[in-house]
Tab-separated table of C-alpha atoms in Angstrom:
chain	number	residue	atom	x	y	z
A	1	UNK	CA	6.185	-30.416	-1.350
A	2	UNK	CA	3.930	-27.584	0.337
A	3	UNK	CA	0.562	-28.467	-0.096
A	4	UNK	CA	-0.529	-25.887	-2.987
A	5	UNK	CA	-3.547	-24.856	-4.481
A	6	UNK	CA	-3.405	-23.937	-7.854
A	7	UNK	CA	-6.728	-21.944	-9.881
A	8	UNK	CA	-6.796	-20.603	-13.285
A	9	UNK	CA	-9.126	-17.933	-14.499
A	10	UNK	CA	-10.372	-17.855	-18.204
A	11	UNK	CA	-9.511	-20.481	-20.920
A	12	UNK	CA	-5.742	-19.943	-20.843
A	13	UNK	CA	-5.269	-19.927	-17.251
A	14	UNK	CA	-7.339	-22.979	-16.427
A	15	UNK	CA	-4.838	-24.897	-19.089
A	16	UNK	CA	-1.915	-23.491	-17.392
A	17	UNK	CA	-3.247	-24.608	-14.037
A	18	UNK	CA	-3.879	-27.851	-15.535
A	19	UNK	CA	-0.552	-28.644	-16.115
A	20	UNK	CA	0.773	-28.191	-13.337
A	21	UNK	CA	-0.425	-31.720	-12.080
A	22	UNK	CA	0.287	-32.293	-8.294
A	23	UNK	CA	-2.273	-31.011	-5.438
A	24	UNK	CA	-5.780	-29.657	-5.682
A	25	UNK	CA	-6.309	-27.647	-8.853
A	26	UNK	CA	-9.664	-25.702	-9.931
A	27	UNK	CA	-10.911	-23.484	-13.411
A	28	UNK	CA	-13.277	-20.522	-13.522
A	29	UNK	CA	-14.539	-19.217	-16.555
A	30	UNK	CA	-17.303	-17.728	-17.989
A	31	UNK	CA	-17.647	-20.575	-20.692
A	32	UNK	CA	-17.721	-24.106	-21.258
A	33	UNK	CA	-16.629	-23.962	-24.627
A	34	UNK	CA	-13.069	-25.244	-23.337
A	35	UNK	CA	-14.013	-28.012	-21.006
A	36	UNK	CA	-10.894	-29.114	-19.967
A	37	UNK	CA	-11.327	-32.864	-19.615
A	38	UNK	CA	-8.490	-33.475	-17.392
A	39	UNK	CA	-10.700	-31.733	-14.599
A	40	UNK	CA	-13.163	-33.327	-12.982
A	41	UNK	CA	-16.784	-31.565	-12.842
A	42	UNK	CA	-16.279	-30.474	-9.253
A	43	UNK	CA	-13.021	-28.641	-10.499
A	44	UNK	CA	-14.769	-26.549	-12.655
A	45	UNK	CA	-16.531	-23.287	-12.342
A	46	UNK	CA	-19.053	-21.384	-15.225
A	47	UNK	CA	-20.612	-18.642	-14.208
A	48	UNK	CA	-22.160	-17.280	-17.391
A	49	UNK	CA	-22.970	-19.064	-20.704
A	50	UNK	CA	-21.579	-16.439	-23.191
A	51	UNK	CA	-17.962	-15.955	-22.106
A	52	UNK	CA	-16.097	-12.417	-22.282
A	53	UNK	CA	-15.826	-11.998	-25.532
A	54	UNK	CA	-12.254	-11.188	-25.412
A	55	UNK	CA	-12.844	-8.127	-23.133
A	56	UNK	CA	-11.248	-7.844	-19.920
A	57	UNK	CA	-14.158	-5.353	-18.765
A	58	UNK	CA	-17.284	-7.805	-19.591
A	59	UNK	CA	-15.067	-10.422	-17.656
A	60	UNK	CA	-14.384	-7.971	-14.857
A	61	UNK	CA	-18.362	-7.321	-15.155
A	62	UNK	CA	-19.204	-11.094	-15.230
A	63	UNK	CA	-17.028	-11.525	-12.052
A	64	UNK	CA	-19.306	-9.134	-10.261
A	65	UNK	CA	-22.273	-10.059	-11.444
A	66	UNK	CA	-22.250	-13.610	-10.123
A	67	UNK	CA	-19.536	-12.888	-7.348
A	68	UNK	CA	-21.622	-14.507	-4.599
A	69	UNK	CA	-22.092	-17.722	-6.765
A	70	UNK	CA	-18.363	-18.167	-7.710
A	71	UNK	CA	-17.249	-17.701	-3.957
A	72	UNK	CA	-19.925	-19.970	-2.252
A	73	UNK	CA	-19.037	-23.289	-5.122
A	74	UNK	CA	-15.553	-22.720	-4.844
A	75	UNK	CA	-15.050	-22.539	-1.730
A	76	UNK	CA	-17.365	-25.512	-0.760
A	77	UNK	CA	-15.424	-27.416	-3.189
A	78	UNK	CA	-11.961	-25.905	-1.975
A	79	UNK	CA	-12.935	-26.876	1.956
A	80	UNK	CA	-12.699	-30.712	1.286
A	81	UNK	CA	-8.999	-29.967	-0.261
A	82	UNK	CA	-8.017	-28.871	3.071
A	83	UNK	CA	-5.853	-25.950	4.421
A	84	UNK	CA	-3.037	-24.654	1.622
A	85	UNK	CA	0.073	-23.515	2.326
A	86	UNK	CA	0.377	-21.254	-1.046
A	87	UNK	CA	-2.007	-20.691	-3.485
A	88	UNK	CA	-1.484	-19.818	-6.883
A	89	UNK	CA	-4.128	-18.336	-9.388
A	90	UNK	CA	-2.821	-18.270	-13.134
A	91	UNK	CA	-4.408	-16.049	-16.229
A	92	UNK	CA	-3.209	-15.781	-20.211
A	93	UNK	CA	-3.508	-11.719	-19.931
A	94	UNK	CA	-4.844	-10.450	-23.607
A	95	UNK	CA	-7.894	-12.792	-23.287
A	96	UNK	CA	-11.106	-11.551	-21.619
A	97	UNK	CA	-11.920	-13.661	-18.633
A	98	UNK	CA	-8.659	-13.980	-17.335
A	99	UNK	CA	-7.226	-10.174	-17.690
A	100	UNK	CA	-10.793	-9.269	-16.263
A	101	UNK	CA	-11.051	-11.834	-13.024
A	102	UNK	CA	-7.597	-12.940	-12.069
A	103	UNK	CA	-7.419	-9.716	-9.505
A	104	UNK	CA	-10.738	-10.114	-8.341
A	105	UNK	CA	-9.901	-13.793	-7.719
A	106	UNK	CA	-6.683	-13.307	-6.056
A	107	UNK	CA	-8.557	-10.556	-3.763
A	108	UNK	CA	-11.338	-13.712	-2.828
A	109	UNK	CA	-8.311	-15.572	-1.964
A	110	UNK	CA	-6.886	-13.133	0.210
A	111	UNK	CA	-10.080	-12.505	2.124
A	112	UNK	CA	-10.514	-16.253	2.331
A	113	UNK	CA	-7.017	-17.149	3.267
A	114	UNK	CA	-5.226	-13.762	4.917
A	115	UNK	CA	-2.180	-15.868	5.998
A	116	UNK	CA	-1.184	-17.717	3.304
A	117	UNK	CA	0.748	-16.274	0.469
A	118	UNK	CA	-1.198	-15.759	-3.160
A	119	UNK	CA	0.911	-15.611	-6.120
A	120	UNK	CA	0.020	-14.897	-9.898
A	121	UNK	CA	1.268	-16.617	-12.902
A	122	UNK	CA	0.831	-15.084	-16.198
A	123	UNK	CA	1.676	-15.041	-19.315
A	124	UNK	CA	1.990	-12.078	-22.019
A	125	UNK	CA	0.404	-12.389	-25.011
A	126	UNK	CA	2.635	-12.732	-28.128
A	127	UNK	CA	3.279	-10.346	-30.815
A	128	UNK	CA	0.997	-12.473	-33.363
A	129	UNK	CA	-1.729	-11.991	-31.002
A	130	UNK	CA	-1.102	-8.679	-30.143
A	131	UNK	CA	-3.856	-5.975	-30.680
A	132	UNK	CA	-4.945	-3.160	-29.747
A	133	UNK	CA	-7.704	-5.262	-28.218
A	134	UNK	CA	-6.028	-7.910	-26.290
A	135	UNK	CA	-3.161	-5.252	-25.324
A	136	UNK	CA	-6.050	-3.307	-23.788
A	137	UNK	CA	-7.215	-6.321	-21.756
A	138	UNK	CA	-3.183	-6.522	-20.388
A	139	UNK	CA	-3.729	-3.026	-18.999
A	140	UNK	CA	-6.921	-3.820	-17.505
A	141	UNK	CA	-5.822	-6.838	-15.807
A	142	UNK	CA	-2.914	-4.530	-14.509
A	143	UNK	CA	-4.735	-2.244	-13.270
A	144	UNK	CA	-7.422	-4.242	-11.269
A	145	UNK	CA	-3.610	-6.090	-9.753
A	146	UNK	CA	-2.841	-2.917	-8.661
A	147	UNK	CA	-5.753	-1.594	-7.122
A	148	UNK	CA	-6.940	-5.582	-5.714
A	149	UNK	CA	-3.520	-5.306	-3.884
A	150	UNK	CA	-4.029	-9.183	-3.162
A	151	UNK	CA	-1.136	-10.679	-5.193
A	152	UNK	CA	2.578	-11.049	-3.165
A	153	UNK	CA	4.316	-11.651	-6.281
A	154	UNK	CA	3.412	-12.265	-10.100
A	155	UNK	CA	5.603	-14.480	-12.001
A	156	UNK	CA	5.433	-13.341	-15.863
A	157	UNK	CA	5.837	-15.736	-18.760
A	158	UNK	CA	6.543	-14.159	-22.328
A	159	UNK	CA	4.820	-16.225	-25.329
A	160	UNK	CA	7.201	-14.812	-27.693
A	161	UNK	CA	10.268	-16.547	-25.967
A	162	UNK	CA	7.700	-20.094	-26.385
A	163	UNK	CA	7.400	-19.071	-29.873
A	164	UNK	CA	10.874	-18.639	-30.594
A	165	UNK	CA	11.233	-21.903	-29.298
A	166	UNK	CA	8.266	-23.798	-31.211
A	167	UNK	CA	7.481	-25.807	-28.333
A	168	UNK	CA	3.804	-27.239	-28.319
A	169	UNK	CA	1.586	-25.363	-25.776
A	170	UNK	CA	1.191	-28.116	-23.343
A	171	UNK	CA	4.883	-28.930	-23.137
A	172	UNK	CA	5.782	-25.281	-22.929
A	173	UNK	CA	3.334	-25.424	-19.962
A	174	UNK	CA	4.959	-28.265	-18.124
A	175	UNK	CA	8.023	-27.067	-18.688
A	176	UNK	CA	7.294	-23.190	-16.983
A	177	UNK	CA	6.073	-25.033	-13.668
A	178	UNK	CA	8.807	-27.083	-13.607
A	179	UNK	CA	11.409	-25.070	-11.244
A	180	UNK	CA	8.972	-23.726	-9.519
A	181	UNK	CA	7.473	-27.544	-8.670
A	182	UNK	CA	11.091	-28.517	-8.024
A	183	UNK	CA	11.984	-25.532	-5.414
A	184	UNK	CA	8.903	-25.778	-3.532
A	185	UNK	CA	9.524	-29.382	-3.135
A	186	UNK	CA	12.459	-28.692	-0.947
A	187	UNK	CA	10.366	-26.540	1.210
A	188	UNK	CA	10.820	-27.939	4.563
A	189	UNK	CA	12.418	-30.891	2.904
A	190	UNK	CA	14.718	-32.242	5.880
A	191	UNK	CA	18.644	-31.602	6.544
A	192	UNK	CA	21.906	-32.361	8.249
A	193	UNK	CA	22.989	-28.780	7.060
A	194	UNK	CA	20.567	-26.125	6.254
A	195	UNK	CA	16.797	-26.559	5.887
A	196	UNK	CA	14.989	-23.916	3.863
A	197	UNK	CA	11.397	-23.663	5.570
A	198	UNK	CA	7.812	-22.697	5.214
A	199	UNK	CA	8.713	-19.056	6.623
A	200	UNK	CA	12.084	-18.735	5.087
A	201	UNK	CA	9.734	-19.636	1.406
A	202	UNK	CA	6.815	-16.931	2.472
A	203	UNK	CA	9.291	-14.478	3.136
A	204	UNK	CA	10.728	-14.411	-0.512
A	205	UNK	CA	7.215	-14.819	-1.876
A	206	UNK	CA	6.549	-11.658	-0.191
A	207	UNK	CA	8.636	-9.463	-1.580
A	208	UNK	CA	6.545	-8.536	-4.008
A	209	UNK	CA	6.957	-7.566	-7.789
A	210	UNK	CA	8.051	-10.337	-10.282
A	211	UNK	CA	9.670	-13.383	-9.151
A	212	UNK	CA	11.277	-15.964	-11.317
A	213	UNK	CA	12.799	-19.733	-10.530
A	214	UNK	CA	15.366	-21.504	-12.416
A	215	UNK	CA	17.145	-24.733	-11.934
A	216	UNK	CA	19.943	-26.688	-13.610
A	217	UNK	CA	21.868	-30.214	-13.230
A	218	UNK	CA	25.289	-30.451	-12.978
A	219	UNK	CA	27.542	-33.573	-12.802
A	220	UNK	CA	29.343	-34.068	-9.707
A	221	UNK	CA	32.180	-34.032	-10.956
A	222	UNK	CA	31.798	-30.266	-11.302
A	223	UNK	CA	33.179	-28.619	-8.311
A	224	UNK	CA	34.964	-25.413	-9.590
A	225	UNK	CA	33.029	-22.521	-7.931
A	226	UNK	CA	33.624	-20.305	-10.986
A	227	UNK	CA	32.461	-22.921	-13.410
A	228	UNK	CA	29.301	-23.726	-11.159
A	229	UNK	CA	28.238	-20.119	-10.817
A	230	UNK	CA	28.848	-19.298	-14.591
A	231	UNK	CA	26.503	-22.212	-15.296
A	232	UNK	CA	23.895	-20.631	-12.669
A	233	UNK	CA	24.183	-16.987	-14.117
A	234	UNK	CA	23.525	-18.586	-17.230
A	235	UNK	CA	20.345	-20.624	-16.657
A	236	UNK	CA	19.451	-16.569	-15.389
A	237	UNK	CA	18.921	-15.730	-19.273
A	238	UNK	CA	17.045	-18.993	-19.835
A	239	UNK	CA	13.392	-20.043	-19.498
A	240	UNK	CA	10.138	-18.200	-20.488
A	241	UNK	CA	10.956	-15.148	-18.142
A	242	UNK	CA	11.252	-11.850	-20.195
A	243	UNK	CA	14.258	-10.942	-21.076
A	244	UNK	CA	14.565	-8.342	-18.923
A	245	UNK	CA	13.841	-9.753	-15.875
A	246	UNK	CA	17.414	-10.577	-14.194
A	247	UNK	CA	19.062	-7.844	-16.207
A	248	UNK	CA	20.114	-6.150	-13.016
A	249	UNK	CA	20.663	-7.921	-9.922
A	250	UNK	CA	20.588	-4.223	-8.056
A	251	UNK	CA	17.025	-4.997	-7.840
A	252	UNK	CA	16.606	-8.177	-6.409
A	253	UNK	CA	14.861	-8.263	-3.329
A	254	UNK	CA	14.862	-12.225	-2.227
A	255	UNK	CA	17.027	-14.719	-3.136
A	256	UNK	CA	16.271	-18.492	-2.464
A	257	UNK	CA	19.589	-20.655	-3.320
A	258	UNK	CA	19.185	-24.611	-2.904
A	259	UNK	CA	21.379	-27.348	-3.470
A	260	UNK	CA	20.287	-31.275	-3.707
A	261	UNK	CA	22.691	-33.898	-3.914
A	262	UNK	CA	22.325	-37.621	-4.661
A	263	UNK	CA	24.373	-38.368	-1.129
A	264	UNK	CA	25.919	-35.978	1.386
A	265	UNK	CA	29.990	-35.972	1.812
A	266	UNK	CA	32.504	-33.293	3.524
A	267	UNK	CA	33.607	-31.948	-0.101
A	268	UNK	CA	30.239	-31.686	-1.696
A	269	UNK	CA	28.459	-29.430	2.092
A	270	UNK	CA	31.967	-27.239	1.707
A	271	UNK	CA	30.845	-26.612	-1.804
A	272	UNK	CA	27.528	-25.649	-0.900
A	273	UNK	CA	28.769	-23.316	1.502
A	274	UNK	CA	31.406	-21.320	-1.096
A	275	UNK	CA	28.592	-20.982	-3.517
A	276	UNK	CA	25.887	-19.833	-1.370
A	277	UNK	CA	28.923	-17.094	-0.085
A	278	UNK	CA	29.582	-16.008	-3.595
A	279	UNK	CA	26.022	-15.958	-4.524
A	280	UNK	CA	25.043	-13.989	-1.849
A	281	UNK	CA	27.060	-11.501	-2.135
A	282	UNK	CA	26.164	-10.648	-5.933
A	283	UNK	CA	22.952	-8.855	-4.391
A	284	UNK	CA	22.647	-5.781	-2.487
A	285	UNK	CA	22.415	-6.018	1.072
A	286	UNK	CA	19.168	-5.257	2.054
A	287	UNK	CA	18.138	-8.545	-0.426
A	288	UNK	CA	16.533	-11.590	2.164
A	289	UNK	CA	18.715	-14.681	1.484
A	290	UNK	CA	17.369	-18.532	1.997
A	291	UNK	CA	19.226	-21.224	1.213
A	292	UNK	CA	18.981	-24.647	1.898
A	293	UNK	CA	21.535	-27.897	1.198
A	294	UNK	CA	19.270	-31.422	1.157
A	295	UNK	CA	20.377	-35.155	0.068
A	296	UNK	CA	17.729	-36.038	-2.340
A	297	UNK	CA	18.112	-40.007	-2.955
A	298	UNK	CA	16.274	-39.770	-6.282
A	299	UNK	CA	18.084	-38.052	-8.003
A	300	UNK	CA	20.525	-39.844	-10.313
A	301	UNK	CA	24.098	-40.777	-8.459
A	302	UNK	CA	26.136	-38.709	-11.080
A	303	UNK	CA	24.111	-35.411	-10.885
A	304	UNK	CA	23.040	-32.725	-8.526
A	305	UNK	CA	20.188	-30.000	-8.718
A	306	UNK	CA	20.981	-26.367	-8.144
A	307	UNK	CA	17.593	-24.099	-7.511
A	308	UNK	CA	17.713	-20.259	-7.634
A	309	UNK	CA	14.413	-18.300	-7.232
A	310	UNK	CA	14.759	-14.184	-7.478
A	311	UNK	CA	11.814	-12.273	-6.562
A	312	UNK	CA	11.046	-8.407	-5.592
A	313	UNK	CA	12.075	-7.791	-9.034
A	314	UNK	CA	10.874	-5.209	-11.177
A	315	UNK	CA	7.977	-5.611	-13.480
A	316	UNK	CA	8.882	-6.216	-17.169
A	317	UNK	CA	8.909	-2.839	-18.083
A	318	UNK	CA	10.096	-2.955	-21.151
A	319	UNK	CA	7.679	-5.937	-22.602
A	320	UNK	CA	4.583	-3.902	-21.154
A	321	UNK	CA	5.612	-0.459	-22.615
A	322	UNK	CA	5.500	-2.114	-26.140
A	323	UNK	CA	1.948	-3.713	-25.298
A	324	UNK	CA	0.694	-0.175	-23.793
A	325	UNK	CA	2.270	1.373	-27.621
A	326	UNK	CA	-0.591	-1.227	-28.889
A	327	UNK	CA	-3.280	-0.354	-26.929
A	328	UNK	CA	-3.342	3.077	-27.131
A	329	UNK	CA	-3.999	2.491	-30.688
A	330	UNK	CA	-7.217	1.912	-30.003
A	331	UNK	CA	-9.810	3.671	-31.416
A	332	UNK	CA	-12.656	3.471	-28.718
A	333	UNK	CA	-10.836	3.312	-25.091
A	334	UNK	CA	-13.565	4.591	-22.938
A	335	UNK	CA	-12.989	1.285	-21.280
A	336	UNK	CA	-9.131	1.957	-20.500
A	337	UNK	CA	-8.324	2.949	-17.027
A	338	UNK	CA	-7.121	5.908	-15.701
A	339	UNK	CA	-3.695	4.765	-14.036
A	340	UNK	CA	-1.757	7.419	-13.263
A	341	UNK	CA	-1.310	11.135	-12.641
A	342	UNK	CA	1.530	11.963	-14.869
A	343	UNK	CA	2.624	10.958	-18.468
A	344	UNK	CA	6.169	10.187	-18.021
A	345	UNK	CA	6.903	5.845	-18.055
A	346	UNK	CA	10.135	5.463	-15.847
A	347	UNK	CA	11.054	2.164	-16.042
A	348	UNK	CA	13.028	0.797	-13.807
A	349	UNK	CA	15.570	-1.153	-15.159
A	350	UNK	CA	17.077	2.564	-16.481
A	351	UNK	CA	15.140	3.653	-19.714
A	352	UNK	CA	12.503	6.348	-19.843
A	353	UNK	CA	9.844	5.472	-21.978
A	354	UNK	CA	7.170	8.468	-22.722
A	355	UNK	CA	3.800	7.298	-23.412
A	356	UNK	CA	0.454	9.095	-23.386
A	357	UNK	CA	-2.671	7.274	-24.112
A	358	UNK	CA	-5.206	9.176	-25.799
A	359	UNK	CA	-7.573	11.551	-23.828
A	360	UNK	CA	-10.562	8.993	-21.822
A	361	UNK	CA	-14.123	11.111	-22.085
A	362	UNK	CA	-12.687	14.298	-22.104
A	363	UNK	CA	-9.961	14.173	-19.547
A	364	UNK	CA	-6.206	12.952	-19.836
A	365	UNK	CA	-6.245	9.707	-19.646
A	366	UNK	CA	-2.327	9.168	-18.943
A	367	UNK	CA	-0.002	6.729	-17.779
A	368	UNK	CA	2.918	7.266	-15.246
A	369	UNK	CA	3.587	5.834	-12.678
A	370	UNK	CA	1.723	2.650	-13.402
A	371	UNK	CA	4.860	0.694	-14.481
A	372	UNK	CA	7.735	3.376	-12.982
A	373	UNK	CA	5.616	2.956	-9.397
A	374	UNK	CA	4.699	-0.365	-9.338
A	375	UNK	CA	7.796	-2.072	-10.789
A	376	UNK	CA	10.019	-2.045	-7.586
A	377	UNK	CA	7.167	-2.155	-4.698
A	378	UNK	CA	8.821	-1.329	-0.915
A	379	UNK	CA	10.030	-4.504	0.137
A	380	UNK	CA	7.393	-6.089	3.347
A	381	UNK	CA	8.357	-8.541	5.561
A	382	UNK	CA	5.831	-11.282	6.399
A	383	UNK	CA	4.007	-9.963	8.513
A	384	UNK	CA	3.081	-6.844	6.203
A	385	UNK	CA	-0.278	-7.759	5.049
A	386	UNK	CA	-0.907	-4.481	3.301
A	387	UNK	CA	0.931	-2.502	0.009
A	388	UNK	CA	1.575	-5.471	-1.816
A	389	UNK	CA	1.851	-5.291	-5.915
């Protein structure tokens, strides 16, 4: 698997980053009140005593204020990890620390790391613990996102698709970093037949927007192309993505397609080759394909593992209009930034959704463009270094 370093800002972002397991993996918060005991001291970072108090400003603030300190310990603790190939930096947006760092962090990455590509894993809060407080903090963390410009791609995690599921947090957890875990493990995994490398990975990463993985197993005995790809489209409306997310496939800007089998034969490398052709050409042209076909000997002898990973898709429009509805509840919102110049919300995925946030010390504090601009980002190729989400 490509050597990854994982980091998660604020309490719910280090316990996502904890579960993900494998490689190098680091906290940063501005408490100790959650210590995290599956970390080791030298994998976790405090810089303040008080915490953010569940506002994504004082954690923004915090993050200044002892900037120096958090980039000289982590990276003298990164350095004896060695060089990544892909970092990730996770946050629960709606808390404090998290909504107010995980920008700031991503842009320390950046700096730290310019060629190697950062993604973001998130996850909205649910509608129990939605507020006009914590739906504040989303918009904040979006905002500093979009101005940090650091991120390639964000992958989005709804809680109230874990919720509907009742599955304990740590599972839940586990379960989320599973098909991402899985695809990258094929990352320059060897083959007879098509290898999907480091550069064919970074150039999906980089298309920006959302992204989202999903993975199934099928028995071998399944070998009718319709059946196969019915069973794919449907793992599409599965998992803790927002609904919305693969609603329209016009959008998709990367598609990654692998196949792993238990033991290579003639029948099962001609099926490869008939899905990835009907696969591929569900997505607009302009979409970067990269596929690869690999004989994975532990898997079980009476399955095999199909991967598909979608990124440059749009934001989740839909999901962040109802948390913006929240926020501009809010009484006091001399803390909510100014995004945009206009007050139409085009989203999209097709629906025009008006919202106007109550006037910010005097002036119109609005919001346009924020989602409607920054939901379908101009696709980059690798080398672009600049515009991302």
């Amino acid at each position: 698997m490509l050597k990854t370093l994982v980091i998660g800002a604020g309490q719910g972002g280090g316990k996502i980053a904890v579960a993900f397991q494998d490689g190098p993996i680091f906290a940063l918060n501005s408490t100790d009140s959650d210590a995290l005991p599956e970390l080791s001291g030298e994998h976790k970072i405090y810089f303040s005593n008080g915490g953010a108090g569940q506002n994504a400003s004082v954690g923004q603030q915090l993050f200044a204020e002892h900037y120096n300190r958090i980039e000289e310990q982590l990276f003298a603790r990164i350095k004896d990890t060695g060089q990544p190939q892909v970092i990730i930096v996770s946050a629960s947006l709606g808390g404090g620390t998290g909504s107010g760092t995980l920008g700031h962090l991503a842009d320390m990455l950046k700096a730290q790391y310019p060629d190697v590509p950062v993604f973001g894993v998130v996850t909205l809060p649910e509608n129990a613990f939605l507020n006009p407080n914590s739906a504040a903090n989303v918009i904040v963390a979006m905002e500093i996102l979009k101005q940090a410009a650091a991120l390639d791609a964000m992958i989005f995690w709804d809680n109230n698709k874990v919720l509907a599921r009742d599955i304990p947090l740590d599972t839940v957890n586990k379960l989320a970093w599973g098909p991402i875990k899985r695809f990258m493990k094929y990352v320059g995994y060897p083959s007879t037949v098509r290898t999907l490398d480091t550069q064919d990975f970074y150039s999906l990463i980089q298309r920006g927007g959302s992204m989202a993985v999903f993975d199934t197993n099928l028995p071998l005995a399944m070998t009718d192309p319709d059946e196969i790809i019915d069973q794919i489209q449907k793992t599409w409306g599965r998992g803790f993505y927002p609904s919305e997310i693969t609603e329209n496939l016009d959008f998709v800007g990367g598609f990654g397609f692998i196949v792993a089998v238990p033991e290579i034969r003639q029948n099962r490398e001609r099926l490869y080759h008939q899905l990835n052709t009907r696969l591929s050409g569900m997505f607009p042209q302009k979409t970067i394909r990269a596929t690869g076909f690999f004989m994975d000997p532990e898997l079980p002898a009476s399955q095999y593992k199909v991967i598909t990973l979608l990124s440059g898709l749009p934001f989740p429009n839909r999901r962040l209009a109802d948390i913006i509805s929240v926020a501009k509840t809010k009484r006091t919102i001399v803390e909510m930034p100014d995004l945009t110049q206009d007050d139409d919300l085009v989203a999209t995925l097709g629906d025009n959704l008006r919202v106007v946030i109550p006037q910010k010390r005097g002036e119109d504090s609005k919001l346009a463009a924020f989602l409607g601009g920054m939901a379908k980002p101009p696709a980059r190729t690798p080398m672009m270094k600049k515009n991302r989400i």
